[in-house]
Short mmCIF file of C-alpha atoms in Angstrom, two decimals:
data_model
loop_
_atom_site.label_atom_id
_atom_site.label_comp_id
_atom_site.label_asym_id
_atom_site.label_seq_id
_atom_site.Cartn_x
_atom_site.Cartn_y
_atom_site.Cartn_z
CA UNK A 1 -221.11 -67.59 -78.66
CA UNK A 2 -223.58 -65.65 -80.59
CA UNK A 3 -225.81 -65.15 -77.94
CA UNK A 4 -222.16 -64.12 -75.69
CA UNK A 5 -221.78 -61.51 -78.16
CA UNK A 6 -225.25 -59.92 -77.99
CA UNK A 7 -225.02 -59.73 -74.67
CA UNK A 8 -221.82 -57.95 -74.72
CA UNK A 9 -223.38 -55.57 -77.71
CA UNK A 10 -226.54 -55.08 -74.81
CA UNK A 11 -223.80 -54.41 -71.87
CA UNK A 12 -222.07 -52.01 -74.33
CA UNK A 13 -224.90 -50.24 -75.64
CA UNK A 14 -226.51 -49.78 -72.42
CA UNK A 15 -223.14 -48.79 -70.88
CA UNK A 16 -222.84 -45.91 -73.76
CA UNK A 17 -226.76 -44.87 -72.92
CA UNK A 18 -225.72 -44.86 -69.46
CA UNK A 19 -222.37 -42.61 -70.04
CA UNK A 20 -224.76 -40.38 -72.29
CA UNK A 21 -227.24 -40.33 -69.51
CA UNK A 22 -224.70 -39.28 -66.85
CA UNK A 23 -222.91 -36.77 -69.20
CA UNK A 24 -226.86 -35.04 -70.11
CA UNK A 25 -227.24 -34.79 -66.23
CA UNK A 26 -223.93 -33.13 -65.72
CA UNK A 27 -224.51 -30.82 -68.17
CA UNK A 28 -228.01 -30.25 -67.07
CA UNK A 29 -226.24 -29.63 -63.47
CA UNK A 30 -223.20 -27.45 -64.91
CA UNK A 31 -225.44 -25.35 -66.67
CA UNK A 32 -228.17 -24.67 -63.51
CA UNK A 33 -224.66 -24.19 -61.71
CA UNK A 34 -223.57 -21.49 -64.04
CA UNK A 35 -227.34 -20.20 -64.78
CA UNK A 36 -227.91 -20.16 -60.67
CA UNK A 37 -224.84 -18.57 -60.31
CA UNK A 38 -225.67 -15.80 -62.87
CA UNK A 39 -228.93 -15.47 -61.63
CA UNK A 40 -227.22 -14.62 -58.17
CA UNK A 41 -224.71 -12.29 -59.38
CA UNK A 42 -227.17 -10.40 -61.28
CA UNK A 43 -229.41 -10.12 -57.95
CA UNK A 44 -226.23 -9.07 -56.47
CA UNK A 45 -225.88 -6.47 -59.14
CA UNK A 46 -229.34 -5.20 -58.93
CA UNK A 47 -229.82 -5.07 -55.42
CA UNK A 48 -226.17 -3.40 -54.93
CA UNK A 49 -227.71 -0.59 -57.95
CA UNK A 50 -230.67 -0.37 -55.82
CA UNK A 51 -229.24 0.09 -52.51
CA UNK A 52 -226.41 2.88 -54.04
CA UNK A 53 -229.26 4.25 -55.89
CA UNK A 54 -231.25 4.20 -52.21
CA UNK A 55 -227.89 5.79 -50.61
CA UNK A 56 -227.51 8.40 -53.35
CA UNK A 57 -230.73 9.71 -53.05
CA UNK A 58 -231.02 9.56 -49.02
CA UNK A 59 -227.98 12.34 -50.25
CA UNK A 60 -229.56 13.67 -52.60
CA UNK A 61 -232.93 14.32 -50.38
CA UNK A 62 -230.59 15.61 -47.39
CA UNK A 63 -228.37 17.57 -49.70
CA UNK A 64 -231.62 19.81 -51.05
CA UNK A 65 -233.12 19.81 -47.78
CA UNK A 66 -230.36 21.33 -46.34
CA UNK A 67 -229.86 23.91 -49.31
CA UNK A 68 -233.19 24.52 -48.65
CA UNK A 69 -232.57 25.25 -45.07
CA UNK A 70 -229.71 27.28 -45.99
CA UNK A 71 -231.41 29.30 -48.75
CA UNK A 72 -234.02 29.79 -46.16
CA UNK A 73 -231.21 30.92 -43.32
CA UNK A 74 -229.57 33.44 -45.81
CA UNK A 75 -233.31 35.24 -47.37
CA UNK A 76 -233.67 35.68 -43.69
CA UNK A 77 -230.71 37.43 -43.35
CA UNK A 78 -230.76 39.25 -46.40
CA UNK A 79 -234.22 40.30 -45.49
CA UNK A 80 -232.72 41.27 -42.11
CA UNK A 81 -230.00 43.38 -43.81
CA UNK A 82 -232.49 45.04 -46.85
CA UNK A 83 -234.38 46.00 -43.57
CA UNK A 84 -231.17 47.40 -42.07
CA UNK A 85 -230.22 49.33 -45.50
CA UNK A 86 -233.80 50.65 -45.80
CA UNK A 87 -233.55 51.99 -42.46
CA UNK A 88 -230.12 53.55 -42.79
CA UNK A 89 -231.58 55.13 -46.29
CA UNK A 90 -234.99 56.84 -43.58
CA UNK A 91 -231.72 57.88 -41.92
CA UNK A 92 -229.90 59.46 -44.74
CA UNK A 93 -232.82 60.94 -46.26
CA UNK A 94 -233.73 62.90 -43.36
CA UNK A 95 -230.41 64.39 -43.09
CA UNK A 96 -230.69 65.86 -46.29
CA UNK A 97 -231.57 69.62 -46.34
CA UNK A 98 -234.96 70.08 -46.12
CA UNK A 99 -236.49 71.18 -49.67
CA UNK A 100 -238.69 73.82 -48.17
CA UNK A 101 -235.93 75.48 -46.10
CA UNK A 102 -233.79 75.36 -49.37
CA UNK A 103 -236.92 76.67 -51.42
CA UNK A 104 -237.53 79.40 -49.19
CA UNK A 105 -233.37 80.38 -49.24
CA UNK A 106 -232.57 79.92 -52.75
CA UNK A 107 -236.12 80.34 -54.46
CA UNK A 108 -234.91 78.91 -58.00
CA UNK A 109 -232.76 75.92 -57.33
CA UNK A 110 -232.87 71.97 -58.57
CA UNK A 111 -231.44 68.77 -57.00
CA UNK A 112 -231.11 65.50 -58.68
CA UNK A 113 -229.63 62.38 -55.93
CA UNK A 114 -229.50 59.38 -57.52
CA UNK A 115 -228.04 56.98 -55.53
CA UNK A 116 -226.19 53.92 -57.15
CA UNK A 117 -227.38 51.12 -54.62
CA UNK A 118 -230.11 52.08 -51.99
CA UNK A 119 -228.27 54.40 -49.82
CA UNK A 120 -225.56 56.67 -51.41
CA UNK A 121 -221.81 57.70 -50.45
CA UNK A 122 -223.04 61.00 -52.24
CA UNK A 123 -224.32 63.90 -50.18
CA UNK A 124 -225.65 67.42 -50.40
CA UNK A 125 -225.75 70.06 -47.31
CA UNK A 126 -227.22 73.15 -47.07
CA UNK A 127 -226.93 75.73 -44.02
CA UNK A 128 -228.13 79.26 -43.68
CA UNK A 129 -227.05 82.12 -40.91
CA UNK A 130 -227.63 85.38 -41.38
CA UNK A 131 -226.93 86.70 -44.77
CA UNK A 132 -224.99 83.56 -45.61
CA UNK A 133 -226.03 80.78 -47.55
CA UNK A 134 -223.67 77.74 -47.78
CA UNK A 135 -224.11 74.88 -49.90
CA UNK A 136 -221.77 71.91 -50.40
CA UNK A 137 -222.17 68.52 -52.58
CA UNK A 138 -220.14 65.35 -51.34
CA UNK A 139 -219.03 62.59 -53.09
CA UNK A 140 -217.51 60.17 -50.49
CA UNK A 141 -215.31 57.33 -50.91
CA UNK A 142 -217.26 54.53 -52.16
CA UNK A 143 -221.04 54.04 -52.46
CA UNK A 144 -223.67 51.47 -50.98
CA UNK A 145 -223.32 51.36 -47.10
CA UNK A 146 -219.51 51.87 -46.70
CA UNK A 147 -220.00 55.62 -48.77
CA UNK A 148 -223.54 56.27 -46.51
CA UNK A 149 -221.46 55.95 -43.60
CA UNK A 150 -218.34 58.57 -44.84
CA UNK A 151 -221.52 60.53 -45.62
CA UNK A 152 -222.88 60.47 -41.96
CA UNK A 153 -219.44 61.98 -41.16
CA UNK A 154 -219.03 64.33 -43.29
CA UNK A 155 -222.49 65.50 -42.92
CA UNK A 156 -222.16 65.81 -38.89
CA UNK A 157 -218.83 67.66 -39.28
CA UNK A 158 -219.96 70.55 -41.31
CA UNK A 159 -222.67 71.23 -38.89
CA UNK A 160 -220.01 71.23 -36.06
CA UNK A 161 -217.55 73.28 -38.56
CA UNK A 162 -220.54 75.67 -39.56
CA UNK A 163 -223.59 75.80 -37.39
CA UNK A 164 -221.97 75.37 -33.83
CA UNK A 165 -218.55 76.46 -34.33
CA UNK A 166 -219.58 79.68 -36.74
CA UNK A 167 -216.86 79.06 -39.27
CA UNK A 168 -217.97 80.79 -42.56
CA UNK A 169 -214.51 81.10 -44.79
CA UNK A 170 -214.93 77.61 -47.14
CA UNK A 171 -211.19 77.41 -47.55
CA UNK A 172 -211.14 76.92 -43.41
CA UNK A 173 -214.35 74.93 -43.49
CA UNK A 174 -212.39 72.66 -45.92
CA UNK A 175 -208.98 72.61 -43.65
CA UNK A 176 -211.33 71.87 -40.76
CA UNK A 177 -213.23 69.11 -42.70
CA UNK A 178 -210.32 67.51 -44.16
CA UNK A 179 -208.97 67.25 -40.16
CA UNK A 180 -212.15 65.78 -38.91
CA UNK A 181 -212.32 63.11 -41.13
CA UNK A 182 -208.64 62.18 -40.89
CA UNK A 183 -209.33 62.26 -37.17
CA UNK A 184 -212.52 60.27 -36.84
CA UNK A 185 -211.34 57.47 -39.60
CA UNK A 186 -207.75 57.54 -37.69
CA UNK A 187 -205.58 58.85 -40.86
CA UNK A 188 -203.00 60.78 -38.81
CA UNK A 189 -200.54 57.80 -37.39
CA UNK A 190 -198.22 55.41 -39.43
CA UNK A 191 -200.47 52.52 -39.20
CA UNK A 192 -203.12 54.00 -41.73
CA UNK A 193 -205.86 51.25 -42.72
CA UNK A 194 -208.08 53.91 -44.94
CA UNK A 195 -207.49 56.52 -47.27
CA UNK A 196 -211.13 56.64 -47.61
CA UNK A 197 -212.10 60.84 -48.39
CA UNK A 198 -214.01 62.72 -50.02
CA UNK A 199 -214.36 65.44 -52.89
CA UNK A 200 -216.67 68.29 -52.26
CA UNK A 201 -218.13 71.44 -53.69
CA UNK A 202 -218.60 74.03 -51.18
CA UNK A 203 -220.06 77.73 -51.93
CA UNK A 204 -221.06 80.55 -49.37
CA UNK A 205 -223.66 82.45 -51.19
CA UNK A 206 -223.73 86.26 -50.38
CA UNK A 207 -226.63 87.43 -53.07
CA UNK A 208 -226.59 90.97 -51.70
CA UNK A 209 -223.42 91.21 -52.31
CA UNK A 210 -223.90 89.54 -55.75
CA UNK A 211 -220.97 87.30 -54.27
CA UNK A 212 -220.14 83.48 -54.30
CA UNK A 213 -217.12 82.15 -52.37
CA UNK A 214 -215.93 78.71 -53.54
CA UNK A 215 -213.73 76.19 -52.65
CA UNK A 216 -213.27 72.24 -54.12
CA UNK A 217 -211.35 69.77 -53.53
CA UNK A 218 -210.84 67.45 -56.60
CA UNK A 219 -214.87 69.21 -57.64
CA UNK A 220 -215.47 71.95 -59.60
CA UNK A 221 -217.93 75.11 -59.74
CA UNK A 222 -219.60 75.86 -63.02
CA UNK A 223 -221.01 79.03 -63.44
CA UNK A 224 -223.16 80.28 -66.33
CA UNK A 225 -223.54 84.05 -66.72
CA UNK A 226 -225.02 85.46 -70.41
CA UNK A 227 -225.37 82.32 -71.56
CA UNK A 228 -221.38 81.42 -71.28
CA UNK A 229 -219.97 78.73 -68.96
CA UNK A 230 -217.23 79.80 -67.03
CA UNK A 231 -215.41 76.22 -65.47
CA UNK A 232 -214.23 77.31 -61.53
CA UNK A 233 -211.40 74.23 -60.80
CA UNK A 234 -210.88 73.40 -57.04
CA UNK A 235 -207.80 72.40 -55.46
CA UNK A 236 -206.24 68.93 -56.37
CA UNK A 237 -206.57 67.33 -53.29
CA UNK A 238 -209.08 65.20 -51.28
CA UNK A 239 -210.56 65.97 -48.48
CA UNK A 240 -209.01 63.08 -45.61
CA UNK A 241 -207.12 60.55 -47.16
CA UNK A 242 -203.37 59.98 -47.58
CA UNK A 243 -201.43 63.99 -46.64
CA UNK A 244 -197.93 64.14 -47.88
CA UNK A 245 -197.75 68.27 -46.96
CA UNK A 246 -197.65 69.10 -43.20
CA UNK A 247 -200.73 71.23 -43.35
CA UNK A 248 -203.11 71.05 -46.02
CA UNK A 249 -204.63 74.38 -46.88
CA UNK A 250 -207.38 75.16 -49.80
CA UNK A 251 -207.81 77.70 -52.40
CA UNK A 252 -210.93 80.29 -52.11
CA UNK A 253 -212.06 81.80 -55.39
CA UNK A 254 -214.77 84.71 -54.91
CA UNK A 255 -217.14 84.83 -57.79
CA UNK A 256 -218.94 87.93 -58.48
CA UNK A 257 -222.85 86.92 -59.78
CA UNK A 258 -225.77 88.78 -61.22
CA UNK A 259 -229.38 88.34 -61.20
CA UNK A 260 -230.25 85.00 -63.55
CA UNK A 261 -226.54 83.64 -63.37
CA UNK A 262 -226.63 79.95 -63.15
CA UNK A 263 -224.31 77.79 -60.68
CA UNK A 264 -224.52 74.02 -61.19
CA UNK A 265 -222.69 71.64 -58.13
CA UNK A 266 -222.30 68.14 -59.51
CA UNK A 267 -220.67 64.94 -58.37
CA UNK A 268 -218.65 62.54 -60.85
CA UNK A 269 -220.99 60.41 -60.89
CA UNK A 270 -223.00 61.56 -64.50
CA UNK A 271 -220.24 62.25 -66.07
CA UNK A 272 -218.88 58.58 -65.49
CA UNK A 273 -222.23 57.38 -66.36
CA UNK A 274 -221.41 54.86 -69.86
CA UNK A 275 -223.67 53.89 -72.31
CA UNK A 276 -223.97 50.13 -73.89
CA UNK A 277 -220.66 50.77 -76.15
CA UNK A 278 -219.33 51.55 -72.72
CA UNK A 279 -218.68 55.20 -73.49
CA UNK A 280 -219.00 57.28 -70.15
CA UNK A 281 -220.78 60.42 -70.79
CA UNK A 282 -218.03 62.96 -70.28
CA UNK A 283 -217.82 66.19 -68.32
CA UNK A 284 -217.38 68.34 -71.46
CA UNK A 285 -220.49 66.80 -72.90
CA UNK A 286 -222.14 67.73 -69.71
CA UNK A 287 -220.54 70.97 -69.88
CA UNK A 288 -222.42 71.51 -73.38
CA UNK A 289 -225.80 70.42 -72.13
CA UNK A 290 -226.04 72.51 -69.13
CA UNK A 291 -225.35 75.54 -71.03
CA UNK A 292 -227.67 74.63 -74.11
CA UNK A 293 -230.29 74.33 -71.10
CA UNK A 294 -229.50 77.05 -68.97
CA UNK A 295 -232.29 79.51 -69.71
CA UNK A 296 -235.18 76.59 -68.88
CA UNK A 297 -236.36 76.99 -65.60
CA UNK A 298 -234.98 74.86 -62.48
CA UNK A 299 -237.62 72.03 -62.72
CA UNK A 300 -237.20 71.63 -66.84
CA UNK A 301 -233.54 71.42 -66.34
CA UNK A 302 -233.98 69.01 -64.10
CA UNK A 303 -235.86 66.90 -65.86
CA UNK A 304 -234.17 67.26 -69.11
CA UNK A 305 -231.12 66.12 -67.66
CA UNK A 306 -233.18 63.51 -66.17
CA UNK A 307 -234.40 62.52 -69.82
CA UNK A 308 -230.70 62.88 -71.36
CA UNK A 309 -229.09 60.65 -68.48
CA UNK A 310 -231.97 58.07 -69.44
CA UNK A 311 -231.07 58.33 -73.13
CA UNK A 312 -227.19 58.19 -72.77
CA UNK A 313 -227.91 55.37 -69.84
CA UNK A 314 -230.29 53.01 -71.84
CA UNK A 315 -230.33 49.55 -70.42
CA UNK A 316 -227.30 49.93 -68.51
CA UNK A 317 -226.52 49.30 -64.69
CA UNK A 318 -225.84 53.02 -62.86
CA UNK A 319 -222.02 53.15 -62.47
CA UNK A 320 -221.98 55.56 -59.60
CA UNK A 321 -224.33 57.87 -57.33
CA UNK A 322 -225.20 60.98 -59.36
CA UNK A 323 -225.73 64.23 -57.48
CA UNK A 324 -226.55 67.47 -59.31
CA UNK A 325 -227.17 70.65 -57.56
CA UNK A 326 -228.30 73.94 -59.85
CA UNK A 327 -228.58 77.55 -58.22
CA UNK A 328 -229.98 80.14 -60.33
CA UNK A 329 -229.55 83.89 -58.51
#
């Protein structure tokens, strides 16, 4: 019996090692389960990061290369249209009056043109027959390439209006200017798209008569005689643009001038100039520093208004082309 009942204790105990055995080996087998398991889902995990990581920058390579293709595609076009501009500014400069034909007319005279971007929707024109000298300064709709082109206009129509058709009277110069350019921009019907103009300053100079005619239209004349600074105003109206009147007709204001008067032709374009406080300049201002100036010669003028447009200007962007146009008898 005794030796029945270590037997049994040997059965059990070996049993219980065996039960221990087989629960250490499923444990062993759970836990390479789970470990294999994580081991897969975290090579799953990686390789999925690597392979959006891949995709993203495939993207990311195509997506500069083609900005790169595109920046490329547009500094060749905007080299292609700084060309174009540069070209159209050869254009508009030779235009321009000649300064030795102007010298040789007006003998004392200064002209700053300051254009805003590289060509200008400002303009000055000059014309001389016979004992007539006629001088105008434009300020077109606009500035950049859209005001260079109403400048090409009005250019070519006062050279029709004055040198071909031999119209000398300002106030029908203006009539006939103000027609042309509602005519060539298509102003006249009901379906109007512009009411693009202009404002201009337009003298006929008659020094031995000691006589200026002027007429403006939304410009202007000042005119400095003994030191005093006599303001001229032109008509309130543009020259094309919207007509409410069914014929539009400008004022002419003769202007009797002695020897060392002063006449000074300017655009808005100074006057609107502001400063970093953005406080524009101001016509009376202007007013004030043409007359302080007026007994300096054409060239120091010039340059001091130069220097004073630099001071009032400072770091700030040019607002507007700037014309200025001073006559002295």
């Amino acid at each position: 019996t005794e030796k029945k009942e270590k037997e049994i204790k040997i059965l059990t105990k070996n049993k219980e090692i065996q039960t221990l055995e087989l629960s250490r080996q499923k444990l062993f087998r759970n836990l390479f389960i789970i470990g294999f398991a994580f081991i897969l889902i975290l090579a799953f995990v990686i390789y999925n990061r690597y392979r959006l990581k891949t995709k993203a920058h495939k993207e990311l390579t195509k997506a500069h290369n083609q900005l790169n293709e595109a920046k490329e595609v547009i500094e060749e076009k905007n080299d292609h249209i700084m060309s174009s501009i540069r070209y159209a500014q050869k254009i508009q400069q030779a235009i321009l009056p000649v300064h030795e034909k102007m010298k040789e007319a007006l003998t004392d005279y200064f002209v700053i043109f300051k254009p805003q971007a590289i060509v200008s929707g400002d303009f000055y024109w000059f014309s001389q027959i016979k004992d007539k000298m006629l001088v105008a300064v434009v300020d077109c709709t606009g500035h950049g390439v859209p005001g260079a082109f109403m400048s090409m206009i009005g250019n070519s129509l006062l050279n029709k209006i004055v040198n071909e058709n031999k119209i000398f009277d300002p106030a029908v110069i203006m009539e006939r200017l103000h027609n042309g350019v509602r005519a060539a921009l298509k102003q006249e019907g009901e379906d109007v798209e512009t009411q693009d103009g202009m404002d201009v300053c337009l003298c006929v100079l008659e020094t031995k008569k000691k006589k200026i005619t002027f007429t403006g239209a939304r410009r202007p004349l000042y005119h400095i005689h003994n030191s005093e600074l006599v303001e001229i105003k032109g008509d309130r109206k543009s020259i094309g643009g919207l007509q409410k009147e069914e014929k539009r007709t400008f004022t002419k204001n003769e202007i009797e001038v002695n020897p060392g008067d002063m006449i000074y032709m300017i655009t808005d374009g100074f006057a609107d100039q502001s400063n970093a406080q953005e406080k524009k300049y101001g016509s009376r201002r202007l007013k004030e520093y043409l007359q302080k100036n007026t007994k300096l010669g054409s060239s120091e003028q010039k340059e001091a208004l130069l220097a004073e447009l630099k001071t009032h200007q400072g770091d700030e962007v040019q607002r507007d082309d700037i014309t200025v146009l001073g006559i002295k008898m």
